[in-house]
Structures are given as structure tokens and as C-alpha cells.
Amino acid sequence: MSNLEISPISNELSHQEILRYSRHLLLPEVGLGGQKKLKAAAILVVGTGGLGSPAAMYLAAAGVGRIGLVDYDVVEITNLQRQII
């Protein structure tokens, strides 16, 4: 086991993040508070095949702060069509 230190993520949105997520900020269901919660969130995606890969991609695009990926499969020619990340 390594001694991996994970630094805390600031809850505040930078100017760049405000520009990037401006459409989310306009939605009453998300707004500034919701985007800050997404930035502070940590998610573990188990399985990075046909469902996990796009889910992780969209979670990252939505602004989730930390995303972990776990998959015990081996990338092979027969499963490349499912690999998008």
C-alpha cells in the first residue's frame, strides 16, 4: 500500500468553471449550489465497459470533483468497441 495523499477540493468555483458550467448554473434544479455539490462529490464507477465508460465521461463533463474507475477486465480486440475512455 502506498501513502497516497488526496488534497481537498475547494468548493468554490473558479472563473473558468463558471464559464464552463454556465448552462448548468442557469438551471433552477442545479444552480450554483448544485454545481458546488457536484465539484465536492466523489464517485466510484465499478466497471468501465459499455455503461461505465460513458457514465464516467458524463460525470466528468458535469463537473464531478473526483471519479475513481475500477475494472478487472483486460482490454482486448474483442472488447475495444466498449472502451471509450
Coordinates of C-alpha atoms in Angstrom, one line a residue:
M1 CA 0.0 0.0 0.0
S2 CA 1.3 3.5 -0.8
N3 CA 0.7 6.5 1.3
L4 CA -1.4 8.4 -1.2
E5 CA -2.4 11.8 0.0
I6 CA -5.6 13.3 -1.5
S7 CA -5.8 17.0 -1.2
P8 CA -9.2 18.5 -0.5
I9 CA -11.0 20.1 -3.4
S10 CA -12.1 23.7 -2.9
N11 CA -15.9 24.1 -3.0
E12 CA -15.7 27.5 -4.7
L13 CA -16.0 27.7 -8.5
S14 CA -13.2 29.5 -10.4
H15 CA -13.9 31.9 -13.2
Q16 CA -13.1 29.2 -15.7
E17 CA -15.5 26.8 -14.1
I18 CA -18.3 29.4 -14.0
L19 CA -17.8 29.8 -17.8
R20 CA -17.6 26.1 -18.4
Y21 CA -20.7 25.2 -16.4
S22 CA -22.7 28.4 -17.2
R23 CA -25.6 26.3 -18.7
H24 CA -25.8 24.2 -15.5
L25 CA -25.9 27.4 -13.4
L26 CA -28.9 28.6 -15.3
L27 CA -31.0 25.6 -14.4
P28 CA -33.1 26.1 -11.3
E29 CA -32.6 22.4 -10.4
V30 CA -28.8 22.8 -10.4
G31 CA -27.7 26.4 -9.9
L32 CA -24.6 27.5 -8.1
G33 CA -25.3 25.3 -5.0
G34 CA -25.8 22.2 -7.1
Q35 CA -22.6 22.8 -9.1
K36 CA -20.6 23.2 -5.9
K37 CA -22.0 19.9 -4.7
L38 CA -21.0 18.2 -7.9
K39 CA -17.5 19.6 -7.6
A40 CA -17.3 18.3 -4.0
A41 CA -18.6 14.9 -4.9
A42 CA -16.6 11.7 -5.1
I43 CA -17.9 8.8 -7.2
L44 CA -16.5 5.3 -7.8
V45 CA -17.5 3.7 -11.1
V46 CA -17.2 -0.1 -11.0
G47 CA -16.9 -1.5 -14.5
T48 CA -15.7 0.6 -17.4
G49 CA -17.3 -1.2 -20.3
G50 CA -20.4 -0.3 -22.3
L51 CA -22.1 1.5 -19.4
G52 CA -19.4 2.6 -17.1
S53 CA -17.2 4.3 -19.7
P54 CA -19.9 6.8 -20.9
A55 CA -21.2 7.2 -17.3
A56 CA -17.7 8.3 -16.2
M57 CA -17.3 10.6 -19.2
Y58 CA -20.6 12.3 -18.5
L59 CA -19.9 12.6 -14.8
A60 CA -16.6 14.3 -15.6
A61 CA -18.3 16.6 -18.1
A62 CA -20.9 17.5 -15.4
G63 CA -18.2 18.6 -13.0
V64 CA -17.9 15.8 -10.5
G65 CA -14.8 16.6 -8.5
R66 CA -13.3 13.0 -8.1
I67 CA -14.0 10.0 -10.1
G68 CA -12.5 6.6 -9.5
L69 CA -12.6 3.8 -12.1
V70 CA -12.4 0.1 -11.3
D71 CA -12.4 -2.7 -13.8
Y72 CA -10.9 -6.1 -13.7
D73 CA -11.4 -6.9 -17.3
V74 CA -8.4 -6.9 -19.8
V75 CA -8.6 -4.7 -22.8
E76 CA -8.6 -6.9 -25.8
I77 CA -9.5 -6.7 -29.5
T78 CA -12.9 -8.3 -28.7
N79 CA -14.0 -5.6 -26.3
L80 CA -12.5 -2.5 -27.8
Q81 CA -15.9 -1.4 -29.1
R82 CA -17.0 -0.8 -25.5
Q83 CA -13.9 1.2 -24.5
I84 CA -14.4 5.0 -24.9
I85 CA -12.1 6.2 -22.1

